[in-house]
XYZ file of C-alpha atoms in Angstrom:
718
model
C -57.893 19.759 52.510
C -54.359 18.647 53.469
C -52.253 21.332 54.918
C -48.265 21.616 53.975
C -45.816 19.864 56.405
C -44.253 23.163 56.977
C -45.864 25.135 59.690
C -43.841 28.551 58.366
C -45.863 27.944 55.063
C -49.097 26.839 56.265
C -49.197 30.195 58.109
C -48.252 32.100 54.725
C -51.067 29.993 53.383
C -53.901 31.025 56.001
C -52.595 34.538 55.835
C -53.160 34.898 51.903
C -49.117 35.101 51.072
C -47.621 33.472 48.112
C -45.295 30.761 48.517
C -41.991 31.420 50.039
C -40.300 29.933 47.185
C -41.746 33.022 44.937
C -39.794 35.161 47.244
C -36.397 32.986 47.376
C -35.921 33.201 43.756
C -32.679 34.711 42.098
C -34.862 37.082 39.785
C -37.342 38.007 42.300
C -39.115 41.566 41.415
C -40.699 43.277 44.061
C -42.391 46.069 41.974
C -43.513 42.942 39.674
C -44.976 41.337 42.765
C -46.557 44.551 44.121
C -48.192 45.019 40.858
C -49.910 41.531 40.852
C -51.168 41.372 44.287
C -52.897 44.910 43.445
C -54.607 43.109 40.349
C -55.654 40.228 43.020
C -57.169 42.774 45.208
C -61.075 42.431 45.228
C -63.039 44.780 43.158
C -65.208 46.411 46.072
C -62.488 47.125 48.386
C -60.580 50.177 48.546
C -56.649 49.988 47.560
C -55.234 52.116 50.771
C -56.907 49.589 52.675
C -55.680 46.188 50.701
C -52.416 47.383 50.709
C -52.257 48.301 54.521
C -53.523 44.769 54.953
C -50.592 43.543 52.467
C -48.158 45.473 54.543
C -49.630 44.131 57.748
C -49.412 40.341 56.514
C -45.868 40.739 55.154
C -44.657 42.164 58.517
C -46.361 39.421 60.788
C -44.783 36.834 57.922
C -41.399 38.382 58.356
C -42.021 38.053 62.070
C -43.384 33.991 61.705
C -40.098 33.736 59.701
C -37.755 34.508 62.574
C -39.283 33.004 65.164
C -39.690 29.530 63.104
C -35.554 30.027 62.130
C -34.734 30.449 65.999
C -36.842 27.468 66.873
C -35.396 25.252 64.116
C -32.138 26.616 65.154
C -32.428 25.632 69.066
C -33.761 22.437 67.813
C -30.443 21.364 65.652
C -28.173 22.473 68.406
C -29.935 20.405 70.836
C -29.689 17.371 68.172
C -25.684 17.731 67.699
C -24.625 16.076 70.920
C -26.951 13.140 70.392
C -25.343 12.828 66.645
C -21.776 13.020 67.907
C -22.342 10.414 70.571
C -23.858 8.321 67.913
C -20.922 8.694 65.084
C -18.819 7.701 68.068
C -20.725 4.431 68.464
C -20.586 3.757 64.616
C -16.897 4.501 64.595
C -16.438 1.848 67.247
C -18.684 -0.852 65.387
C -16.647 -0.484 62.600
C -13.257 -0.995 64.410
C -14.613 -4.331 65.828
C -15.603 -5.099 62.636
C -12.029 -4.709 61.073
C -10.787 -6.278 63.576
C -12.477 -9.255 63.063
C -12.088 -9.483 59.420
C -8.211 -9.259 60.172
C -8.448 -12.132 62.155
C -10.622 -14.553 59.836
C -7.743 -13.286 57.126
C -5.507 -14.619 59.110
C -6.925 -18.185 60.220
C -7.568 -18.339 56.372
C -3.930 -18.240 55.400
C -2.922 -20.638 57.888
C -6.098 -23.205 56.586
C -4.618 -22.287 53.078
C -0.940 -23.573 53.972
C -2.040 -26.553 55.174
C -4.520 -27.298 52.478
C -1.671 -26.838 49.730
C 0.281 -30.061 51.733
C -2.473 -31.718 51.428
C -3.154 -31.078 47.658
C 0.606 -31.428 46.577
C 0.261 -34.637 48.708
C -2.770 -35.704 46.393
C -0.863 -34.791 43.452
C 1.895 -36.888 44.109
C -0.901 -39.897 45.113
C -2.515 -39.122 41.381
C 1.054 -39.767 39.566
C 1.409 -42.969 41.686
C -1.958 -44.165 40.433
C -1.460 -42.929 36.935
C 1.835 -44.965 36.862
C 0.524 -47.745 38.325
C -2.427 -47.345 35.471
C -0.303 -47.074 32.810
C 2.120 -49.998 34.028
C -1.385 -52.344 34.087
C -2.157 -50.851 30.407
C 1.567 -51.721 29.267
C 1.376 -55.062 31.112
C -2.566 -55.770 29.631
C -0.839 -54.609 26.223
C 2.212 -56.611 26.509
C 0.125 -59.435 26.952
C -2.021 -58.889 24.205
C 1.235 -58.266 22.241
C 2.545 -61.603 22.970
C -0.556 -63.390 22.002
C -1.136 -61.094 18.710
C 2.348 -62.204 17.465
C 1.425 -65.714 18.425
C -1.336 -65.941 16.469
C -0.701 -63.487 13.852
C 0.435 -66.487 11.711
C -2.411 -68.317 11.950
C -4.792 -65.111 10.878
C -2.415 -64.700 7.400
C -3.318 -68.268 6.905
C -6.644 -67.529 7.190
C -6.754 -65.036 4.732
C -9.259 -62.535 6.056
C -7.731 -59.037 5.326
C -10.017 -57.059 7.215
C -8.657 -59.273 10.666
C -4.946 -58.908 9.500
C -5.366 -55.123 9.070
C -7.078 -54.933 12.506
C -4.579 -56.842 14.225
C -1.716 -54.939 12.679
C -3.051 -51.946 13.761
C -3.210 -53.196 17.273
C 0.122 -54.390 17.330
C 1.427 -50.798 16.097
C -0.508 -49.255 18.626
C 0.664 -51.801 21.354
C 4.138 -51.304 20.283
C 4.092 -47.649 20.968
C 2.803 -48.094 24.301
C 5.284 -51.064 25.555
C 8.110 -48.394 24.097
C 11.601 -50.124 25.020
C 11.011 -53.136 26.831
C 13.605 -55.659 26.199
C 10.782 -58.410 25.501
C 9.703 -56.514 22.750
C 13.144 -55.006 21.320
C 12.745 -56.541 18.082
C 8.940 -56.041 17.885
C 8.709 -53.293 15.435
C 10.814 -55.162 12.804
C 8.641 -57.839 12.993
C 5.596 -55.711 12.354
C 7.216 -54.132 9.602
C 7.612 -57.675 8.185
C 4.231 -58.611 8.582
C 3.033 -55.435 6.902
C 4.914 -55.768 3.919
C 3.295 -59.353 3.871
C 0.059 -57.853 3.963
C 0.753 -55.229 1.596
C 1.901 -57.981 -0.981
C -1.780 -59.380 -0.214
C -3.686 -56.391 -0.507
C -2.064 -54.160 -3.177
C -2.739 -56.095 -6.264
C -6.555 -56.629 -4.928
C -6.575 -52.359 -4.602
C -4.916 -52.158 -7.931
C -7.435 -53.874 -9.293
C -10.697 -52.272 -7.824
C -9.177 -48.795 -8.464
C -8.519 -49.858 -12.263
C -12.437 -50.989 -12.267
C -13.032 -48.162 -10.222
C -15.456 -50.529 -7.673
C -15.840 -47.897 -5.138
C -17.310 -50.121 -2.598
C -14.394 -52.270 -2.704
C -11.810 -49.248 -3.036
C -13.464 -47.886 -0.002
C -13.136 -51.030 1.882
C -9.361 -52.009 0.825
C -7.973 -48.709 1.627
C -9.816 -48.236 4.758
C -7.510 -51.234 6.063
C -4.302 -49.498 4.613
C -5.166 -46.264 6.463
C -5.715 -48.222 9.352
C -2.029 -48.987 9.550
C -1.170 -45.892 8.055
C -0.003 -46.776 4.994
C -1.038 -43.643 3.190
C 1.795 -43.569 0.729
C 0.479 -46.954 -0.557
C -2.496 -45.632 -1.363
C -1.379 -42.778 -3.269
C 1.196 -44.826 -4.852
C -1.329 -47.141 -6.078
C -3.863 -44.432 -7.097
C -1.470 -42.646 -9.452
C -0.563 -45.908 -11.018
C -4.188 -46.601 -11.840
C -4.808 -42.975 -12.799
C -1.415 -41.961 -14.510
C -2.257 -44.844 -17.364
C -4.835 -43.294 -19.357
C -3.084 -39.416 -18.784
C 0.317 -40.967 -19.902
C -1.473 -42.018 -22.990
C -3.128 -39.118 -23.801
C 0.203 -37.312 -23.636
C 1.936 -39.684 -26.094
C -0.740 -39.674 -28.560
C 1.525 -36.734 -30.101
C 4.509 -38.853 -30.503
C 2.595 -41.734 -32.073
C 1.013 -39.455 -34.146
C -2.254 -41.852 -34.412
C -4.053 -40.663 -31.377
C -5.393 -37.298 -30.376
C -5.964 -36.912 -26.561
C -9.698 -36.394 -27.326
C -9.557 -39.323 -29.818
C -9.897 -37.283 -32.794
C -7.009 -36.798 -35.499
C -3.950 -35.117 -34.101
C -3.135 -31.796 -35.662
C 0.430 -31.095 -37.086
C 2.045 -28.585 -34.932
C 2.730 -29.078 -30.847
C 0.632 -25.225 -29.933
C -2.687 -26.663 -31.648
C -2.455 -29.981 -30.141
C -1.432 -28.616 -26.279
C -4.981 -27.092 -25.615
C -6.739 -30.363 -25.915
C -4.221 -32.147 -24.212
C -4.914 -29.551 -21.319
C -8.835 -30.093 -22.078
C -8.352 -34.032 -21.379
C -6.665 -33.262 -18.089
C -9.240 -31.017 -16.756
C -11.956 -33.397 -17.512
C -10.091 -36.102 -15.525
C -9.589 -33.632 -13.001
C -13.138 -33.112 -12.429
C -13.951 -36.690 -12.541
C -11.346 -37.874 -10.280
C -12.584 -34.913 -7.824
C -16.190 -36.011 -7.780
C -15.173 -39.948 -7.501
C -12.778 -39.140 -4.860
C -15.082 -37.021 -2.581
C -17.528 -40.223 -2.601
C -15.421 -42.919 -2.426
C -12.210 -41.552 -0.453
C -13.350 -38.597 1.463
C -10.630 -38.613 4.023
C -7.915 -38.627 1.165
C -10.161 -35.864 -0.990
C -8.788 -33.639 -2.821
C -4.873 -34.961 -2.038
C -4.931 -37.516 -4.170
C -5.692 -35.828 -7.381
C -3.483 -32.766 -6.384
C -0.561 -35.444 -6.145
C -1.417 -37.311 -9.108
C -1.205 -34.065 -11.101
C 1.946 -33.205 -9.675
C 3.115 -36.524 -10.656
C 2.178 -36.459 -13.856
C 3.572 -33.082 -14.695
C 6.980 -34.028 -13.276
C 6.923 -37.263 -15.258
C 6.345 -35.553 -18.811
C 8.540 -32.358 -17.537
C 11.134 -34.010 -19.974
C 9.519 -34.616 -23.064
C 6.967 -31.573 -22.477
C 10.623 -29.571 -22.768
C 11.693 -31.015 -25.867
C 8.479 -30.321 -27.678
C 8.416 -27.160 -26.843
C 11.859 -26.950 -28.056
C 11.014 -28.475 -31.578
C 7.861 -25.889 -31.643
C 10.178 -22.850 -31.349
C 12.802 -24.347 -33.719
C 10.046 -24.595 -36.277
C 8.999 -21.368 -35.622
C 12.409 -19.919 -35.846
C 12.191 -21.650 -39.267
C 9.021 -19.955 -40.393
C 9.850 -16.282 -40.477
C 10.918 -15.625 -37.104
C 7.762 -16.806 -35.657
C 9.363 -18.033 -32.754
C 8.487 -15.919 -30.035
C 4.659 -15.900 -31.215
C 4.591 -19.882 -31.136
C 6.224 -19.647 -27.166
C 3.669 -16.618 -26.316
C 0.697 -19.222 -27.671
C 2.151 -21.850 -25.508
C 2.407 -19.925 -22.417
C -1.049 -18.528 -22.512
C -1.941 -22.100 -23.079
C -0.241 -23.241 -20.174
C -1.698 -20.309 -17.800
C -5.282 -20.670 -19.183
C -4.925 -24.310 -17.790
C -3.591 -23.179 -14.067
C -6.743 -20.836 -14.110
C -9.337 -23.275 -15.090
C -7.493 -26.036 -12.483
C -7.643 -23.289 -10.054
C -11.163 -22.670 -10.605
C -11.720 -26.393 -10.381
C -9.571 -26.571 -6.991
C -11.792 -23.753 -5.306
C -10.805 -23.944 -1.714
C -7.658 -25.980 -1.813
C -4.687 -24.572 -0.160
C -2.909 -22.079 -2.449
C 0.843 -23.278 -1.598
C -0.565 -26.693 -3.213
C -1.844 -25.366 -6.230
C 1.569 -23.216 -6.946
C 3.446 -26.772 -6.735
C 1.467 -27.736 -9.428
C 1.540 -24.538 -11.300
C 4.961 -24.324 -10.885
C 5.712 -28.293 -12.546
C 3.178 -26.989 -15.616
C 5.617 -23.919 -16.096
C 9.196 -25.632 -15.417
C 9.278 -26.802 -19.342
C 8.958 -23.149 -19.947
C 12.070 -21.823 -18.234
C 14.676 -23.178 -20.383
C 12.642 -21.006 -23.517
C 11.865 -17.880 -21.338
C 15.422 -17.421 -20.152
C 16.410 -17.302 -24.082
C 14.369 -14.544 -24.654
C 17.404 -12.522 -25.659
C 18.604 -15.155 -28.266
C 15.043 -15.592 -29.203
C 14.327 -11.875 -29.961
C 17.899 -10.802 -31.633
C 17.103 -12.430 -34.926
C 13.859 -10.965 -35.252
C 14.524 -7.255 -33.694
C 17.900 -7.593 -36.324
C 15.556 -8.736 -39.123
C 12.858 -5.992 -38.697
C 15.968 -3.489 -38.409
C 17.157 -4.677 -41.632
C 13.876 -4.122 -43.290
C 13.882 -1.041 -42.503
C 14.944 1.049 -45.819
C 18.271 3.003 -45.891
C 18.264 5.770 -48.671
C 21.564 5.579 -51.222
C 22.762 9.014 -51.568
C 24.721 8.034 -54.774
C 21.458 6.959 -56.529
C 18.963 8.442 -55.012
C 17.536 11.943 -55.357
C 17.592 14.474 -52.429
C 14.114 14.325 -51.582
C 13.724 10.781 -51.636
C 16.489 10.597 -49.390
C 15.195 12.838 -46.921
C 11.466 10.663 -47.148
C 12.495 7.584 -46.796
C 15.106 8.850 -43.625
C 12.003 10.113 -42.103
C 9.741 7.290 -42.279
C 13.025 5.064 -41.409
C 13.029 6.983 -38.173
C 9.859 6.116 -37.098
C 9.494 2.248 -38.380
C 12.882 1.943 -35.941
C 11.483 3.273 -33.104
C 8.001 0.842 -33.698
C 10.278 -2.000 -34.094
C 11.595 -1.404 -30.466
C 8.251 -0.763 -29.086
C 6.929 -3.960 -30.520
C 9.637 -5.746 -29.214
C 8.827 -4.403 -25.622
C 5.204 -5.870 -25.956
C 6.920 -9.231 -26.887
C 9.239 -8.881 -23.701
C 5.963 -8.521 -21.657
C 4.281 -11.084 -23.424
C 7.404 -13.722 -22.820
C 8.708 -13.037 -19.865
C 6.136 -10.612 -18.061
C 8.978 -7.995 -18.222
C 11.745 -9.633 -16.426
C 14.102 -9.795 -18.997
C 13.405 -6.067 -20.025
C 17.268 -5.093 -19.091
C 18.093 -8.059 -22.078
C 15.483 -6.056 -24.368
C 17.573 -2.567 -23.475
C 20.707 -4.308 -24.629
C 19.143 -5.455 -27.651
C 17.694 -2.255 -28.351
C 20.651 -0.226 -27.760
C 22.660 -2.380 -30.355
C 20.039 -2.317 -32.974
C 19.243 1.327 -32.917
C 23.081 2.451 -32.778
C 23.435 0.353 -36.159
C 20.696 2.108 -37.752
C 21.578 5.624 -36.599
C 25.091 4.349 -37.497
C 23.539 3.654 -41.375
C 21.848 7.352 -41.072
C 25.010 8.755 -40.575
C 26.657 6.842 -43.729
C 24.128 8.540 -45.752
C 24.830 12.025 -44.378
C 28.882 11.382 -45.040
C 27.933 10.151 -48.642
C 26.155 13.305 -48.582
C 28.635 15.277 -47.920
C 31.221 13.587 -50.185
C 28.783 14.399 -53.215
C 28.235 17.829 -51.957
C 31.560 19.191 -50.864
C 34.015 17.837 -53.502
C 37.386 17.387 -52.392
C 38.864 19.312 -55.038
C 37.121 22.760 -55.436
C 36.758 24.768 -58.815
C 38.990 27.324 -59.895
C 36.994 30.410 -59.611
C 33.435 30.356 -60.193
C 31.707 32.273 -62.959
C 30.706 35.477 -61.459
C 27.717 35.749 -64.201
C 26.851 32.203 -63.296
C 26.616 32.800 -59.604
C 24.600 35.847 -60.031
C 22.151 33.988 -62.584
C 21.914 30.969 -60.101
C 21.209 33.526 -57.054
C 18.754 34.936 -58.976
C 16.978 31.676 -60.105
C 16.938 30.751 -56.662
C 15.499 33.900 -55.291
C 12.833 33.943 -58.217
C 11.566 30.395 -57.547
C 9.717 29.207 -54.268
C 11.876 27.658 -51.575
C 9.240 25.043 -50.780
C 9.136 24.157 -54.191
C 8.450 20.297 -54.701
C 11.777 18.992 -55.726
C 10.945 15.697 -57.184
C 11.589 16.942 -60.823
C 14.725 14.300 -60.511
C 16.769 17.418 -62.209
C 17.599 19.790 -58.897
C 20.530 18.864 -57.111
C 22.142 20.152 -54.002
C 24.675 22.073 -55.544
C 21.471 23.387 -57.631
C 19.506 24.566 -54.777
C 21.586 24.271 -51.379
C 18.550 24.754 -49.450
C 17.104 20.792 -50.557
C 19.231 19.553 -47.863
C 17.919 21.686 -45.057
C 15.325 19.201 -44.422
C 18.218 17.056 -43.085
C 17.433 19.288 -40.110
C 13.968 18.001 -39.439
C 14.942 14.353 -39.493
C 17.938 14.703 -37.302
C 15.550 16.387 -35.114
C 12.480 14.397 -35.174
C 14.800 11.375 -34.715
C 16.209 12.874 -31.160
C 12.831 13.549 -29.909
C 11.461 10.085 -31.200
C 14.222 8.513 -29.412
C 14.041 10.490 -26.174
C 10.458 9.513 -25.943
C 11.474 6.069 -26.314
C 13.997 6.618 -24.022
C 11.801 7.774 -21.145
C 9.274 5.295 -21.610
C 11.640 2.364 -21.388
C 13.025 4.369 -18.353
C 9.547 4.330 -16.772
C 9.254 0.642 -17.477
C 12.240 -0.023 -15.752
C 11.235 2.127 -12.867
C 7.929 -0.194 -12.815
C 9.570 -3.491 -12.335
C 9.684 -2.567 -8.484
C 5.996 -2.761 -8.359
C 5.914 -5.874 -10.730
C 8.361 -7.553 -7.822
C 6.041 -5.998 -4.939
C 2.643 -7.425 -6.783
C 4.196 -10.841 -7.368
C 5.167 -11.219 -3.683
C 2.242 -9.975 -2.050
C -0.182 -10.921 -4.743
C -3.448 -12.716 -4.251
C -3.931 -16.701 -4.920
C -5.365 -16.274 -8.653
C -2.287 -13.708 -9.519
C 0.313 -16.039 -7.782
C -0.434 -18.807 -10.412
C 0.878 -16.848 -13.398
C 4.234 -17.692 -14.730
C 5.898 -14.130 -13.788
C 4.585 -14.338 -10.513
C 6.376 -17.507 -9.788
C 9.448 -16.683 -11.263
C 9.587 -13.634 -9.098
C 8.863 -15.629 -6.070
C 12.041 -17.293 -6.133
C 14.053 -15.757 -3.826
C 17.490 -16.871 -5.476
C 16.425 -16.823 -9.120
C 18.111 -14.987 -11.730
C 14.669 -13.038 -12.970
C 14.923 -11.512 -9.343
C 18.380 -10.574 -9.421
C 18.120 -9.131 -12.582
C 15.126 -7.017 -11.828
C 16.798 -5.922 -8.783
C 20.269 -5.080 -10.617
C 18.487 -2.821 -13.086
C 16.171 -0.963 -11.129
C 19.038 -0.201 -8.940
C 20.548 1.453 -11.669
C 17.781 3.716 -13.118
C 17.229 5.184 -9.686
C 20.895 6.857 -10.697
C 20.174 10.337 -12.249
C 22.700 9.829 -15.165
C 21.312 6.108 -15.947
C 20.484 6.093 -19.301
C 18.617 3.061 -20.848
C 20.056 3.463 -24.638
C 23.450 5.230 -23.802
C 25.186 4.362 -27.178
C 22.244 4.801 -29.215
C 21.765 8.219 -27.615
C 25.615 9.278 -28.117
C 25.510 8.038 -31.978
C 21.780 10.270 -32.276
C 23.825 13.783 -30.779
C 27.062 12.681 -33.232
C 24.357 12.304 -36.335
C 22.203 15.451 -35.080
C 26.142 17.273 -35.066
C 26.995 15.792 -38.620
C 23.639 16.825 -40.181
C 24.045 20.490 -38.565
C 27.785 20.815 -40.042
C 26.747 19.655 -43.576
C 23.875 22.053 -43.645
C 25.933 24.892 -42.643
C 28.747 23.881 -44.943
C 26.677 23.493 -47.989
C 25.039 26.625 -47.770
C 28.455 28.091 -47.155
C 29.931 26.281 -49.968
C 29.481 28.864 -52.709
C 30.552 31.446 -50.559
C 34.048 29.549 -50.018
C 34.180 28.768 -53.469
C 34.121 32.136 -54.636
C 36.441 33.503 -51.857
C 38.778 30.699 -51.716
C 40.587 31.724 -55.006
C 40.412 35.366 -54.912
C 44.139 35.476 -55.601
C 44.255 33.716 -59.014
C 41.943 36.688 -60.736
C 43.514 38.529 -63.114
C 43.203 42.030 -61.305
C 45.578 41.015 -59.083
C 48.618 40.344 -61.905
C 47.611 43.524 -63.883
C 50.504 45.888 -64.109
C 49.696 49.217 -62.159
C 49.752 52.423 -64.312
C 52.783 54.816 -63.804
C 51.582 57.764 -61.644
C 53.681 60.681 -60.047
C 51.068 60.696 -57.061
C 51.803 58.164 -53.995
C 48.080 56.857 -54.192
C 46.927 53.425 -54.115
C 45.264 52.274 -57.463
C 42.079 50.266 -57.045
C 38.368 50.235 -58.453
C 35.807 51.813 -56.027
C 33.240 49.222 -57.335
C 33.685 45.587 -55.310
C 34.627 42.930 -58.109
C 31.526 40.504 -59.220
C 32.757 37.698 -57.282
C 32.673 39.490 -54.004
C 29.215 41.092 -55.164
C 27.760 37.727 -56.010
C 29.075 36.152 -52.734
C 27.376 39.518 -50.471
C 24.333 38.983 -52.441
C 24.298 35.249 -51.688
C 24.809 35.719 -47.816
C 21.976 38.616 -47.718
C 19.538 36.358 -49.635
C 20.520 33.192 -47.570
C 18.492 34.179 -44.417
C 15.606 35.325 -46.259
C 14.867 32.437 -48.112
C 15.889 29.941 -45.176
C 13.286 31.968 -43.017
C 10.494 31.013 -45.241
C 11.113 27.604 -45.034
C 9.402 28.427 -41.278
C 5.890 28.941 -43.136
C 6.131 25.711 -44.714
C 4.559 22.808 -42.981
C 6.301 20.071 -44.683
C 10.196 21.601 -44.874
C 9.574 23.480 -41.467
C 13.017 23.717 -39.639
C 13.999 24.698 -36.421
C 14.209 28.608 -35.782
C 17.230 28.039 -33.033
C 19.111 26.572 -36.084
C 18.049 29.607 -38.329
C 19.094 32.077 -36.006
C 22.217 30.401 -35.508
C 22.955 30.096 -39.271
C 21.751 34.029 -39.662
C 24.402 35.301 -37.153
C 27.048 32.917 -38.667
C 26.468 34.471 -42.006
C 26.326 38.199 -41.022
C 29.392 37.511 -38.540
C 32.709 36.535 -39.258
C 32.176 32.957 -40.298
C 33.968 33.146 -43.414
C 36.829 35.333 -42.008
C 39.477 32.652 -42.157
C 38.774 31.835 -45.581
C 38.773 35.270 -46.758
C 42.044 36.178 -44.930
C 43.660 32.671 -46.188
C 42.968 33.760 -49.678
C 43.882 37.175 -49.401
C 47.075 36.256 -47.799
C 48.202 34.647 -51.007
C 48.089 38.510 -52.896
C 51.714 38.995 -52.447
C 51.096 42.503 -53.504
C 48.787 43.217 -50.850
C 50.338 41.907 -47.842
C 54.215 41.843 -48.766
C 55.890 42.410 -45.519
C 53.013 42.193 -43.653
C 52.501 40.631 -40.009
C 49.101 39.821 -40.505
C 49.790 36.595 -42.692
C 51.891 33.876 -41.663
C-alpha cells in the first residue's frame, strides 16, 4: 500500500480521520460531518464510546496539525538565508551577462561601419564593371552594326525576306544600344530607308496572302513585319484586304442591284439595314476565328480596328441615307419618328450582338465602335423637336372642336369632354416618342412643344366658350319679358327632369339654362387632367438625374446604348440640356406647362362666369327694364290723405324673378345626383349664396334709380 507523501495526512489516515480537504472546504458543516461519522460506526460498538474515541482522535489530530505547522515554519525560516544568498548570486550573473552583451553590440557596430565602407566600394566597383561591360557590348554591337550596314545590300540582292527582316531587327536593336555615337549619327535615317525598301518588297506579298486567306504565308510575312515593329503596316494591309467585301455590301444599297446577303434589295433603307448588320456580324465572327488561329498576337485588335475603320468610312453616306429615310417618313403621314426609332433600335441591337461576340474585350474599345455606329444618328436625334413638332401639331389639329354656332349644346359638351382626354393622350404619346428617340435627354424640348400645343388647344376651347356667351347673352337685352311667359317657362322647367336628355335638337340654352352647367364638368376635368399630366412631367424631369447617374456608372452592357454614350460626353449638349432643366425643376414654383396652366385657369374662370351669367340672365332681363312698366307711368289718384299709393301684392315680374331664384338652387342641387351631369358641390354652394344674397343688387338699384317718381331728390342714385 502506497502512503501519502504528507506525513500529517498519513497520520490522519492511520487514525481513521477523513482527508484534511474536507475540513478546509468553504461549505464544511460540522453537524453533517458528525452525522456521517456516527452513521459509519460499527453496529456492535456503543455510541458513547464511539463518540469519545472520535473526540480523542480529533484532539490528537489537532495536536499533530499544530506540531506539523511548527516544524514546517521552522524549516522555512532555516531556508530563507540560503534563498537570499542564491538570489544574490543570480543577480550578479545577470549583470555580468548584460555587460557581455553590451560589449558584443559595440563590437558589432564597429564591424558594421567598417563593412559599410567595403560595401560602398564594392558597389562602385560593380558600376565600373557594368560600364565596362556596356562599353564592351556597345563596341561589339557597333562592330556588328558596321558589318550589317556593309552586308545589307547583298542580302537585299539575294531576296531572302526572312534574313532581311532579321538583319533589320538586329540593326534597330543595335542602334538603340549604340545611341548617339558620332560614327552612327545617320544610322537611324539609313535604317528607315532600308525598312521602307523592305516594306516595298513585302507589302504586295502580304496583301496577296491576306486576300487569299493563306494563313501560313500571312503568319510568316506578318511575323517579319512584327519583328521590325511595323504593327501599323500589318493592320493597314489587313484592313485593306478585308474592307473591300464589307464596303461592297454597303454600296449594294446605292447600286440597287445587290443586297448584302446576295438577294434582291428591299425598297427602303430601314428594311435593308438589319441585313447589312447581319453581314457585318457574320464577317466579324469569321475574322475573329481566323485571326485567333493565324495572328494570335494581334487578336482581336485587328478585327476591332477593322470595324472602327469601316463605320468611320461609311459614316457620311450612312448619315445621308438616314436623312433620306427620315424625309420619306415625313412624307408618309408623319412617320419620321417611327422610322428613326426603327433604325436606332436596329443599330443598338447590332452593338449588343457585337458585344456578345467580343466578350472579354476592353469596354473602352467597344464604346469607340458603338460611338462610330451611332454618329450618323446624332444629327437626326438632335432634331427631335423639329421632327416631333409637325406630328404633335397634326394630332392636336385632328382633335374635334365643336362649333357653337351650328352644334347643339349637348353635342358641344360631349365633344369638348372627349377632346380633353385626346389632347392629354397626344402629349403622353409624344413623351413615349421622346424616350424612344432620345432616351429622355430631349424632355425639355418636349415640354416646350407640349406647352405650346396644349395652350393652343385650350385657346380653341376658350373660343367655344366665348361663342356660347355671345349666343346665350345677347348684347341687346329684350325690352321687358312677358311675366306670364316667364312664369310658364319656370313651371315647365320645374316640372321637367333637370337631368333629361337634351339631344332633341329643340332645347337651347335660353330654354333650359341648366344645360350650360355641364361646362363646369368639362372645365374641372380639363384642369384635373392637365394637373396630373404636369405632375407626371415634373416627375419625369426629376428622374433625369437618375438617368445621368446610370449612364455614368453603368455596366458595360448598358454603356453601349445611344443615350448612355451621349450622356457620357462631359461637354455634350445633351448633358447640358438635362442638367439645366433639372436645376430648374428643383425649384418649388417651377411649372412644366406654365402657359397651358395659365390658360386653363382662365378657361375655368370663363366657364364659371358664363354659367353664372346664363343662370342669372333671366333675372337681369326681368329687372333691367322695371322702370318702363306702365304702373310707374300711371297718375296717382287724388286723396286728402298724405299716404303713399301702392299695391300690397308684388308685380308679376318681381314674382317671376323671385320664383326663379328660389327654384334655381333646387334645380342645380338635383344635378348632383346625375352621374352624367354631376357638377361640383363647391360651385353650387357659391351659386346658392350669390343667388340668396345681393348678387343683383346693383342691377336692381340701377333699374329702380331710373324711376324718377321714387328717387327724385334722393342721394341713393347718382
